[in-house]
mmCIF file of C-alpha atoms in Angstrom:
data_model
loop_
_atom_site.group_PDB
_atom_site.id
_atom_site.type_symbol
_atom_site.label_atom_id
_atom_site.label_comp_id
_atom_site.label_asym_id
_atom_site.label_seq_id
_atom_site.Cartn_x
_atom_site.Cartn_y
_atom_site.Cartn_z
ATOM 1 C CA MET E 1 42.248 70.381 47.670
ATOM 2 C CA ARG E 2 39.291 69.392 49.447
ATOM 3 C CA MET E 3 37.026 70.621 46.635
ATOM 4 C CA THR E 4 39.021 68.760 44.298
ATOM 5 C CA ASN E 5 39.101 65.602 46.086
ATOM 6 C CA GLN E 6 35.186 65.894 46.963
ATOM 7 C CA LEU E 7 34.802 66.986 42.517
ATOM 8 C CA THR E 8 36.980 63.607 42.345
ATOM 9 C CA ALA E 9 35.313 61.503 44.227
ATOM 10 C CA ALA E 10 31.703 62.508 42.968
ATOM 11 C CA ALA E 11 32.939 62.014 39.374
ATOM 12 C CA TYR E 12 34.365 58.381 40.383
ATOM 13 C CA PHE E 13 31.340 57.431 42.289
ATOM 14 C CA GLN E 14 29.010 58.973 39.025
ATOM 15 C CA LEU E 15 31.487 56.208 36.829
ATOM 16 C CA GLY E 16 30.185 53.507 38.693
ATOM 17 C CA MET E 17 26.813 54.580 38.014
ATOM 18 C CA ILE E 18 27.653 54.165 34.457
ATOM 19 C CA GLY E 19 29.649 51.115 34.457
ATOM 20 C CA SER E 20 26.822 49.528 36.032
ATOM 21 C CA PHE E 21 24.238 50.302 33.326
ATOM 22 C CA PHE E 22 27.185 49.304 30.844
ATOM 23 C CA ASP E 23 27.147 46.133 32.548
ATOM 24 C CA ALA E 24 23.769 45.631 32.865
ATOM 25 C CA LYS E 25 23.035 46.633 28.829
ATOM 26 C CA HIS E 26 25.464 44.055 28.416
ATOM 27 C CA GLN E 27 23.963 41.773 30.675
ATOM 28 C CA LEU E 28 20.348 41.929 28.989
ATOM 29 C CA GLU E 29 21.926 42.340 25.282
ATOM 30 C CA VAL E 30 23.725 38.283 25.726
ATOM 31 C CA GLN E 31 20.704 37.130 27.746
ATOM 32 C CA ARG E 32 18.414 38.264 25.326
ATOM 33 C CA LEU E 33 20.944 36.663 22.834
ATOM 34 C CA MET E 34 20.926 33.420 24.779
ATOM 35 C CA ASP E 35 16.914 33.293 24.666
ATOM 36 C CA ARG E 36 16.672 33.732 20.931
ATOM 37 C CA ILE E 37 19.012 30.736 20.040
ATOM 38 C CA TYR E 38 17.255 28.696 22.804
ATOM 39 C CA ALA E 39 13.985 29.522 21.360
ATOM 40 C CA ASP E 40 15.561 28.780 17.997
ATOM 41 C CA SER E 41 17.143 25.074 19.041
ATOM 42 C CA LEU E 42 13.516 24.344 20.004
ATOM 43 C CA LYS E 43 11.916 25.493 16.845
ATOM 44 C CA GLU E 44 14.479 23.491 14.884
ATOM 45 C CA PHE E 45 14.944 20.524 16.294
ATOM 46 C CA GLN E 46 12.077 19.800 18.859
ATOM 47 C CA PRO E 47 10.209 16.817 16.197
ATOM 48 C CA ASP E 48 7.191 18.244 14.385
ATOM 49 C CA GLU E 49 3.933 16.106 14.633
ATOM 50 C CA SER E 50 3.662 15.376 10.663
ATOM 51 C CA LEU E 51 7.007 13.913 11.318
ATOM 52 C CA CYS E 52 5.661 11.195 14.119
ATOM 53 C CA THR E 53 2.826 10.771 11.887
ATOM 54 C CA PHE E 54 4.610 9.195 9.843
ATOM 55 C CA SER E 55 6.194 7.103 12.217
ATOM 56 C CA THR E 56 3.396 6.191 13.994
ATOM 57 C CA LEU E 57 1.146 4.796 10.846
ATOM 58 C CA SER E 58 4.297 3.101 8.958
ATOM 59 C CA THR E 59 4.640 0.951 11.817
ATOM 60 C CA SER E 60 1.852 -1.548 10.749
ATOM 61 C CA LEU E 61 3.344 -1.454 7.206
ATOM 62 C CA PRO E 62 6.182 -4.439 7.770
ATOM 63 C CA SER E 63 3.889 -6.854 9.616
ATOM 64 C CA THR E 64 1.423 -6.516 6.690
ATOM 65 C CA GLU E 65 3.766 -7.042 4.043
ATOM 66 C CA ARG E 66 4.535 -10.114 5.351
ATOM 67 C CA LEU E 67 0.692 -11.177 5.683
ATOM 68 C CA MET E 68 0.569 -9.765 1.925
ATOM 69 C CA ASP E 69 3.209 -12.241 1.040
ATOM 70 C CA VAL E 70 2.327 -15.164 2.928
ATOM 71 C CA ASN E 71 -1.684 -14.804 1.322
ATOM 72 C CA HIS E 72 0.339 -14.222 -2.302
ATOM 73 C CA VAL E 73 2.147 -17.631 -2.180
ATOM 74 C CA LEU E 74 -0.639 -19.417 -0.538
ATOM 75 C CA PHE E 75 -2.779 -18.611 -3.442
ATOM 76 C CA SER E 76 -0.817 -19.437 -5.885
ATOM 77 C CA GLU E 77 -0.085 -23.040 -4.324
ATOM 78 C CA ARG E 78 -3.706 -23.238 -4.244
ATOM 79 C CA GLN E 79 -3.736 -23.061 -8.076
ATOM 80 C CA MET E 80 -2.030 -24.806 -8.697
ATOM 81 C CA ASP E 81 -3.027 -27.987 -6.725
ATOM 82 C CA HIS E 82 -6.521 -27.292 -8.503
ATOM 83 C CA ILE E 83 -5.053 -26.937 -12.124
ATOM 84 C CA PHE E 84 -3.076 -30.582 -10.966
ATOM 85 C CA GLY E 85 -5.962 -31.996 -8.780
ATOM 86 C CA ALA E 86 -4.443 -32.477 -5.948
ATOM 87 C CA ILE E 87 -5.877 -34.692 -3.289
ATOM 88 C CA GLY E 88 -8.825 -32.923 -1.481
ATOM 89 C CA MET E 89 -9.615 -30.368 -4.496
ATOM 90 C CA ALA E 90 -13.178 -30.719 -6.329
ATOM 91 C CA SER E 91 -10.813 -31.555 -8.969
ATOM 92 C CA GLU E 92 -8.934 -34.765 -7.541
ATOM 93 C CA LEU E 93 -11.215 -37.098 -9.141
ATOM 94 C CA SER E 94 -11.801 -35.662 -12.478
ATOM 95 C CA ALA E 95 -12.149 -32.576 -14.258
ATOM 96 C CA ALA E 96 -15.772 -33.586 -14.814
ATOM 97 C CA ASP E 97 -16.335 -33.446 -10.728
ATOM 98 C CA ASP E 98 -14.715 -29.967 -10.734
ATOM 99 C CA ILE E 99 -17.288 -28.014 -13.536
ATOM 100 C CA SER E 100 -19.601 -29.695 -11.583
ATOM 101 C CA ALA E 101 -18.856 -28.329 -8.086
ATOM 102 C CA ARG E 102 -18.252 -24.954 -9.795
ATOM 103 C CA LEU E 103 -21.554 -24.857 -11.276
ATOM 104 C CA ASN E 104 -23.041 -25.861 -8.084
ATOM 105 C CA GLN E 105 -21.575 -22.756 -7.158
ATOM 106 C CA PHE E 106 -22.370 -20.487 -9.197
ATOM 107 C CA THR E 107 -25.972 -21.098 -8.587
ATOM 108 C CA GLN E 108 -25.825 -20.612 -5.329
ATOM 109 C CA ARG E 109 -23.346 -18.306 -4.708
ATOM 110 C CA TYR E 110 -23.016 -15.820 -8.319
ATOM 111 C CA CYS E 111 -25.949 -16.716 -10.153
ATOM 112 C CA ASN E 112 -28.054 -12.713 -11.116
ATOM 113 C CA ILE E 113 -31.147 -14.472 -12.228
ATOM 114 C CA ASN E 114 -31.797 -11.178 -14.675
ATOM 115 C CA ASP E 115 -28.771 -12.031 -16.704
ATOM 116 C CA GLN E 116 -29.263 -13.386 -19.955
ATOM 117 C CA GLY E 117 -32.922 -12.465 -20.502
ATOM 118 C CA GLY E 118 -33.933 -13.712 -17.002
ATOM 119 C CA HIS E 119 -34.306 -17.303 -18.779
ATOM 120 C CA ILE E 120 -31.301 -18.682 -16.769
ATOM 121 C CA GLY E 121 -33.140 -18.169 -13.254
ATOM 122 C CA GLY E 122 -36.386 -16.806 -11.761
ATOM 123 C CA LEU E 123 -38.502 -19.605 -12.570
ATOM 124 C CA ALA E 124 -39.302 -22.968 -11.340
ATOM 125 C CA ASN E 125 -36.879 -25.498 -12.766
ATOM 126 C CA THR E 126 -34.720 -23.214 -14.483
ATOM 127 C CA PHE E 127 -30.900 -23.200 -14.277
ATOM 128 C CA CYS E 128 -30.944 -21.283 -11.122
ATOM 129 C CA GLY E 129 -34.102 -21.605 -9.936
ATOM 130 C CA THR E 130 -36.504 -18.910 -8.487
ATOM 131 C CA THR E 131 -34.166 -16.987 -6.689
ATOM 132 C CA GLY E 132 -30.237 -17.869 -7.591
ATOM 133 C CA ALA E 133 -27.526 -16.230 -5.520
ATOM 134 C CA THR E 134 -29.381 -15.388 -1.855
ATOM 135 C CA ASP E 135 -26.631 -12.720 -1.743
ATOM 136 C CA ARG E 136 -27.636 -9.818 -3.919
ATOM 137 C CA THR E 137 -23.485 -8.190 -2.806
ATOM 138 C CA ARG E 138 -22.082 -11.767 -4.835
ATOM 139 C CA ARG E 139 -23.923 -11.687 -7.589
ATOM 140 C CA ASN E 140 -21.585 -12.387 -10.542
ATOM 141 C CA ASN E 141 -18.755 -11.779 -7.938
ATOM 142 C CA ASP E 142 -17.073 -14.669 -10.204
ATOM 143 C CA ILE E 143 -16.872 -12.028 -13.421
ATOM 144 C CA ASP E 144 -16.993 -9.210 -11.901
ATOM 145 C CA TYR E 145 -13.356 -7.972 -11.782
ATOM 146 C CA THR E 146 -13.880 -3.966 -11.587
ATOM 147 C CA ARG E 147 -16.452 -4.479 -8.253
ATOM 148 C CA LEU E 148 -14.600 -7.290 -6.860
ATOM 149 C CA MET E 149 -11.067 -6.252 -6.787
ATOM 150 C CA ASP E 150 -10.054 -2.888 -8.770
ATOM 151 C CA GLN E 151 -12.871 -0.742 -6.490
ATOM 152 C CA ALA E 152 -12.117 -2.440 -3.211
ATOM 153 C CA TYR E 153 -9.328 -0.896 -0.859
ATOM 154 C CA THR E 154 -9.143 -3.935 1.614
ATOM 155 C CA LEU E 155 -10.641 -7.608 1.456
ATOM 156 C CA ASP E 156 -11.431 -10.076 3.837
ATOM 157 C CA ILE E 157 -8.423 -12.615 3.277
ATOM 158 C CA ASN E 158 -6.076 -14.165 5.493
ATOM 159 C CA LEU E 159 -5.157 -17.990 4.243
ATOM 160 C CA THR E 160 -3.198 -18.848 7.517
ATOM 161 C CA ASP E 161 -6.426 -19.238 9.183
ATOM 162 C CA LYS E 162 -8.854 -22.146 9.108
ATOM 163 C CA GLU E 163 -11.832 -19.939 8.007
ATOM 164 C CA MET E 164 -13.112 -19.572 4.221
ATOM 165 C CA THR E 165 -14.082 -15.882 4.180
ATOM 166 C CA LYS E 166 -16.600 -14.665 1.395
ATOM 167 C CA ASP E 167 -13.713 -12.723 -0.088
ATOM 168 C CA GLU E 168 -11.745 -15.970 -0.908
ATOM 169 C CA GLU E 169 -13.622 -17.718 -2.138
ATOM 170 C CA ASP E 170 -14.708 -14.771 -4.492
ATOM 171 C CA ILE E 171 -11.144 -14.808 -5.765
ATOM 172 C CA ILE E 172 -10.606 -18.099 -5.952
ATOM 173 C CA ALA E 173 -14.172 -18.693 -7.888
ATOM 174 C CA MET E 174 -12.627 -15.849 -10.060
ATOM 175 C CA SER E 175 -8.989 -17.497 -10.565
ATOM 176 C CA ASN E 176 -10.321 -20.329 -11.461
ATOM 177 C CA ASN E 177 -12.666 -19.175 -14.505
ATOM 178 C CA LEU E 178 -9.288 -16.622 -15.771
ATOM 179 C CA PHE E 179 -6.665 -19.139 -15.484
ATOM 180 C CA GLY E 180 -9.137 -22.543 -14.528
ATOM 181 C CA ASN E 181 -11.646 -23.329 -17.008
ATOM 182 C CA ARG E 182 -10.162 -26.369 -18.806
ATOM 183 C CA LEU E 183 -8.364 -28.241 -16.598
ATOM 184 C CA PRO E 184 -5.114 -30.249 -18.387
ATOM 185 C CA TYR E 185 -5.404 -33.927 -19.871
ATOM 186 C CA ARG E 186 -4.363 -36.695 -16.992
ATOM 187 C CA TYR E 187 -2.262 -39.267 -17.619
ATOM 188 C CA ARG E 188 -1.966 -42.946 -15.872
ATOM 189 C CA ALA E 189 1.629 -43.081 -14.673
ATOM 190 C CA ALA E 190 1.553 -46.927 -16.552
ATOM 191 C CA ASN E 191 1.034 -44.822 -19.409
ATOM 192 C CA LEU E 192 3.853 -42.426 -19.671
ATOM 193 C CA GLN E 193 6.101 -45.204 -18.335
ATOM 194 C CA TYR E 194 5.474 -47.791 -20.924
ATOM 195 C CA ASP E 195 5.059 -48.404 -23.967
ATOM 196 C CA ARG E 196 1.926 -50.956 -24.613
ATOM 197 C CA GLY E 197 0.369 -49.610 -27.889
ATOM 198 C CA THR E 198 -1.104 -46.248 -28.638
ATOM 199 C CA THR E 199 -3.560 -44.496 -26.538
ATOM 200 C CA GLY E 200 -5.530 -41.703 -28.357
ATOM 201 C CA GLY E 201 -3.498 -42.236 -31.505
ATOM 202 C CA LEU E 202 -0.190 -41.648 -29.144
ATOM 203 C CA THR E 203 3.492 -43.599 -28.367
ATOM 204 C CA ALA E 204 4.529 -43.709 -24.676
ATOM 205 C CA SER E 205 7.501 -41.382 -25.916
ATOM 206 C CA GLU E 206 4.751 -38.997 -27.695
ATOM 207 C CA ARG E 207 2.392 -39.263 -24.655
ATOM 208 C CA GLN E 208 5.853 -38.230 -22.136
ATOM 209 C CA LYS E 209 6.108 -34.946 -25.069
ATOM 210 C CA GLU E 210 2.658 -34.145 -24.767
ATOM 211 C CA PHE E 211 2.760 -34.742 -20.846
ATOM 212 C CA MET E 212 5.803 -32.178 -20.693
ATOM 213 C CA ASN E 213 4.193 -29.758 -22.957
ATOM 214 C CA THR E 214 1.346 -29.661 -20.985
ATOM 215 C CA ARG E 215 3.848 -28.880 -17.737
ATOM 216 C CA SER E 216 5.441 -26.060 -20.013
ATOM 217 C CA TYR E 217 1.870 -24.587 -20.476
ATOM 218 C CA GLN E 218 0.565 -24.699 -16.938
ATOM 219 C CA THR E 219 4.005 -22.579 -15.827
ATOM 220 C CA LYS E 220 3.272 -19.987 -18.399
ATOM 221 C CA LYS E 221 -0.495 -20.043 -17.161
ATOM 222 C CA GLN E 222 1.280 -19.739 -13.850
ATOM 223 C CA ILE E 223 3.431 -16.654 -14.716
ATOM 224 C CA ALA E 224 -0.019 -15.151 -15.486
ATOM 225 C CA GLU E 225 -1.830 -15.998 -12.199
ATOM 226 C CA ASN E 226 1.524 -14.430 -10.744
ATOM 227 C CA SER E 227 0.028 -10.390 -11.387
ATOM 228 C CA PHE E 228 -3.138 -11.555 -10.535
ATOM 229 C CA PHE E 229 -2.927 -13.109 -7.320
ATOM 230 C CA ALA E 230 -0.204 -10.426 -6.241
ATOM 231 C CA ILE E 231 -2.736 -7.951 -6.354
ATOM 232 C CA ALA E 232 -5.389 -9.614 -4.677
ATOM 233 C CA ALA E 233 -2.888 -10.152 -2.174
ATOM 234 C CA MET E 234 -1.906 -6.701 -1.933
ATOM 235 C CA LYS E 235 -5.713 -6.253 -0.759
ATOM 236 C CA SER E 236 -6.014 -8.425 1.655
ATOM 237 C CA ALA E 237 -6.514 -7.694 5.243
ATOM 238 C CA GLY E 238 -3.223 -6.639 7.409
ATOM 239 C CA SER E 239 -2.050 -6.527 11.209
ATOM 240 C CA GLY E 240 -4.642 -3.996 12.002
ATOM 241 C CA ILE E 241 -1.886 -2.360 14.074
ATOM 242 C CA SER E 242 -2.319 1.237 13.167
ATOM 243 C CA ASP E 243 -6.239 1.408 12.176
ATOM 244 C CA ASP E 244 -6.807 3.768 14.902
ATOM 245 C CA TYR E 245 -4.164 6.435 13.640
ATOM 246 C CA PHE E 246 -5.335 6.374 9.904
ATOM 247 C CA VAL E 247 -8.882 6.157 10.969
ATOM 248 C CA GLN E 248 -8.174 9.476 12.400
ATOM 249 C CA VAL E 249 -5.896 10.645 9.294
ATOM 250 C CA LEU E 250 -8.642 10.155 7.361
ATOM 251 C CA GLN E 251 -11.312 12.236 9.631
ATOM 252 C CA ASN E 252 -9.635 15.050 9.668
ATOM 253 C CA ILE E 253 -9.467 15.667 5.864
ATOM 254 C CA GLY E 254 -13.127 15.069 6.554
ATOM 255 C CA LEU E 255 -14.157 11.940 5.872
ATOM 256 C CA ARG E 256 -16.733 10.114 8.660
ATOM 257 C CA LYS E 257 -16.319 7.241 10.653
ATOM 258 C CA GLU E 258 -19.080 5.070 9.221
ATOM 259 C CA ASP E 259 -17.680 5.900 5.506
ATOM 260 C CA ILE E 260 -13.733 4.760 6.311
ATOM 261 C CA GLU E 261 -15.013 1.897 7.778
ATOM 262 C CA LYS E 262 -17.014 1.011 4.347
ATOM 263 C CA MET E 263 -14.718 2.348 2.163
ATOM 264 C CA TYR E 264 -11.155 0.836 3.500
ATOM 265 C CA GLY E 265 -12.782 -2.122 5.880
ATOM 266 C CA GLU E 266 -11.635 -3.386 8.623
ATOM 267 C CA ASP E 267 -7.107 -4.280 9.354
ATOM 268 C CA MET E 268 -6.576 -2.173 6.545
ATOM 269 C CA SER E 269 -4.861 -3.985 3.498
ATOM 270 C CA TYR E 270 -0.433 -2.987 2.265
ATOM 271 C CA TYR E 271 -2.606 -1.290 -0.635
ATOM 272 C CA ALA E 272 -5.125 1.212 1.675
ATOM 273 C CA GLN E 273 -2.481 2.149 3.508
ATOM 274 C CA MET E 274 0.107 2.987 1.329
ATOM 275 C CA ASP E 275 -2.820 5.476 -0.317
ATOM 276 C CA VAL E 276 -3.117 6.864 2.367
ATOM 277 C CA LEU E 277 0.670 7.576 3.277
ATOM 278 C CA THR E 278 0.984 8.569 -0.550
ATOM 279 C CA LYS E 279 -2.078 10.158 -1.024
ATOM 280 C CA LYS E 280 -4.613 11.550 1.619
ATOM 281 C CA MET E 281 -2.086 12.788 3.879
ATOM 282 C CA LEU E 282 -1.385 15.468 1.873
ATOM 283 C CA GLN E 283 -4.558 17.038 1.045
ATOM 284 C CA ASN E 284 -4.871 17.999 4.685
ATOM 285 C CA PRO E 285 -4.702 21.909 4.538
ATOM 286 C CA ASN E 286 -2.778 21.651 8.031
ATOM 287 C CA PHE E 287 0.398 19.768 6.388
ATOM 288 C CA ILE E 288 0.718 22.428 4.307
ATOM 289 C CA THR E 289 0.303 25.286 6.495
ATOM 290 C CA ASN E 290 2.866 23.264 8.809
ATOM 291 C CA LEU E 291 5.256 23.962 6.397
ATOM 292 C CA VAL E 292 5.337 27.301 6.321
ATOM 293 C CA ALA E 293 5.919 28.015 9.712
ATOM 294 C CA ASN E 294 9.389 26.605 10.136
ATOM 295 C CA PRO E 295 12.224 25.782 6.876
ATOM 296 C CA SER E 296 13.164 23.032 8.705
ATOM 297 C CA LYS E 297 9.854 21.613 8.909
ATOM 298 C CA VAL E 298 10.534 21.661 5.090
ATOM 299 C CA ARG E 299 13.490 19.491 5.100
ATOM 300 C CA ARG E 300 12.332 17.058 7.406
ATOM 301 C CA GLN E 301 9.255 15.996 5.279
ATOM 302 C CA ILE E 302 11.531 16.255 2.022
ATOM 303 C CA LEU E 303 12.880 13.135 3.813
ATOM 304 C CA THR E 304 10.025 11.872 4.719
ATOM 305 C CA LEU E 305 8.407 11.555 1.592
ATOM 306 C CA ASN E 306 11.725 10.477 -0.312
ATOM 307 C CA ALA E 307 11.257 7.372 2.093
ATOM 308 C CA ILE E 308 8.210 6.929 1.402
ATOM 309 C CA SER E 309 9.090 7.419 -2.694
ATOM 310 C CA LEU E 310 11.779 4.697 -1.528
ATOM 311 C CA MET E 311 8.611 2.050 -0.786
ATOM 312 C CA GLN E 312 6.546 3.006 -3.735
ATOM 313 C CA GLN E 313 9.866 2.640 -6.586
ATOM 314 C CA ARG E 314 10.073 -0.484 -4.980
ATOM 315 C CA ASP E 315 6.567 -1.624 -5.297
ATOM 316 C CA ALA E 316 6.728 -0.362 -9.091
ATOM 317 C CA TYR E 317 9.907 -2.666 -9.227
ATOM 318 C CA ASP E 318 8.148 -5.595 -8.074
ATOM 319 C CA SER E 319 5.277 -4.718 -10.597
ATOM 320 C CA MET E 320 7.802 -4.348 -13.969
ATOM 321 C CA LEU E 321 9.650 -8.118 -12.518
ATOM 322 C CA ARG E 322 5.852 -9.467 -12.813
ATOM 323 C CA GLN E 323 5.437 -7.451 -15.838
ATOM 324 C CA GLU E 324 8.565 -8.406 -17.528
ATOM 325 C CA MET E 325 8.412 -12.302 -16.897
ATOM 326 C CA SER E 326 5.345 -11.961 -18.781
ATOM 327 C CA LEU E 327 6.696 -10.066 -21.700
ATOM 328 C CA ALA E 328 9.349 -12.415 -21.845
ATOM 329 C CA VAL E 329 6.821 -15.795 -21.815
ATOM 330 C CA THR E 330 5.243 -13.964 -24.785
ATOM 331 C CA LEU E 331 8.047 -12.757 -26.853
ATOM 332 C CA GLU E 332 8.786 -16.768 -26.274
ATOM 333 C CA ASP E 333 6.139 -18.235 -27.183
ATOM 334 C CA VAL E 334 5.434 -15.843 -30.396
ATOM 335 C CA LEU E 335 9.639 -17.044 -31.229
ATOM 336 C CA ASP E 336 8.565 -20.788 -30.812
ATOM 337 C CA LYS E 337 5.704 -20.731 -33.170
ATOM 338 C CA ARG E 338 7.996 -18.978 -35.468
ATOM 339 C CA PHE E 339 10.615 -21.482 -35.099
ATOM 340 C CA LYS E 340 7.824 -24.357 -35.634
ATOM 341 C CA ASP E 341 6.642 -22.652 -38.742
ATOM 342 C CA ILE E 342 10.406 -22.010 -40.414
ATOM 343 C CA ASN E 343 11.857 -25.389 -39.022
ATOM 344 C CA ASP E 344 8.309 -26.997 -41.005
ATOM 345 C CA ARG E 345 9.051 -25.443 -44.523
ATOM 346 C CA LEU E 346 12.912 -26.443 -44.451
ATOM 347 C CA ARG E 347 12.041 -30.141 -44.302
ATOM 348 C CA GLN E 348 9.575 -29.671 -46.870
#
């Protein structure tokens, strides 16, 4: 009996040791499972650096877009003042004064003495004198759309201040050549109100009709100008809030800081910022390698890119509205001429 009790006690003692091993095994397995879940949670739910980059870069877009809208409106208002000779404009007194002011501006700012076989300038007593435009970078900027606007990412434009920059002056000069080269005839108020004989072979009622036709024509021109000024405003200087981050992103893809300043300028425009967000950032190899590390990052990046795509689609929608309005005016003009032709035939 004593031997049986001793063997039973030893067996129970060994059983306790085996149970401890089982307890330790289960404890380690549970601990390993919890550590794996914790690590997966950190991996799945920790914000990605590239996601934070998108958020940081988009910080300045609202303020930059607001400046863009203001510049767009001010450009249009200024062009209308020029067309109708508002007080303070070069065209205030007459169209001749406007032409004189623009010619003076051309000789000082935009004349290239090598144009027209060198006969326009380069010699004494020629139209542009011996030197022409002293700033070589601005020569022909009043007509060179490609160099002035198409190739530029950011233009030094801010119509909310009281300073006239070179880019602002060049854009205004180009708009005058495009849309304000011939100013409309100005009728006196008395000639529109009273029928005191004929002026230029027209009665008062005929002058009134011609006056309204002139305003209708200028309205159609305003629609064409709207697209031009929209592009200029899109490339106007922004708020500059996130410029340091944009420079860092561009440096990460191999661009030098001095090259970035030449290409994008200071206070990057809405156009320049969207170029980096939608194109340049995706050219960084790290953008692809970061996606390989975790499938959840792919889903986050898809959502981010969809958000940027919505901004692009909004810009495209605004452009389509401007195009639709231009096409509508063109169609109306064609139909109006066709209607007049048919009406004249019916009268005959």
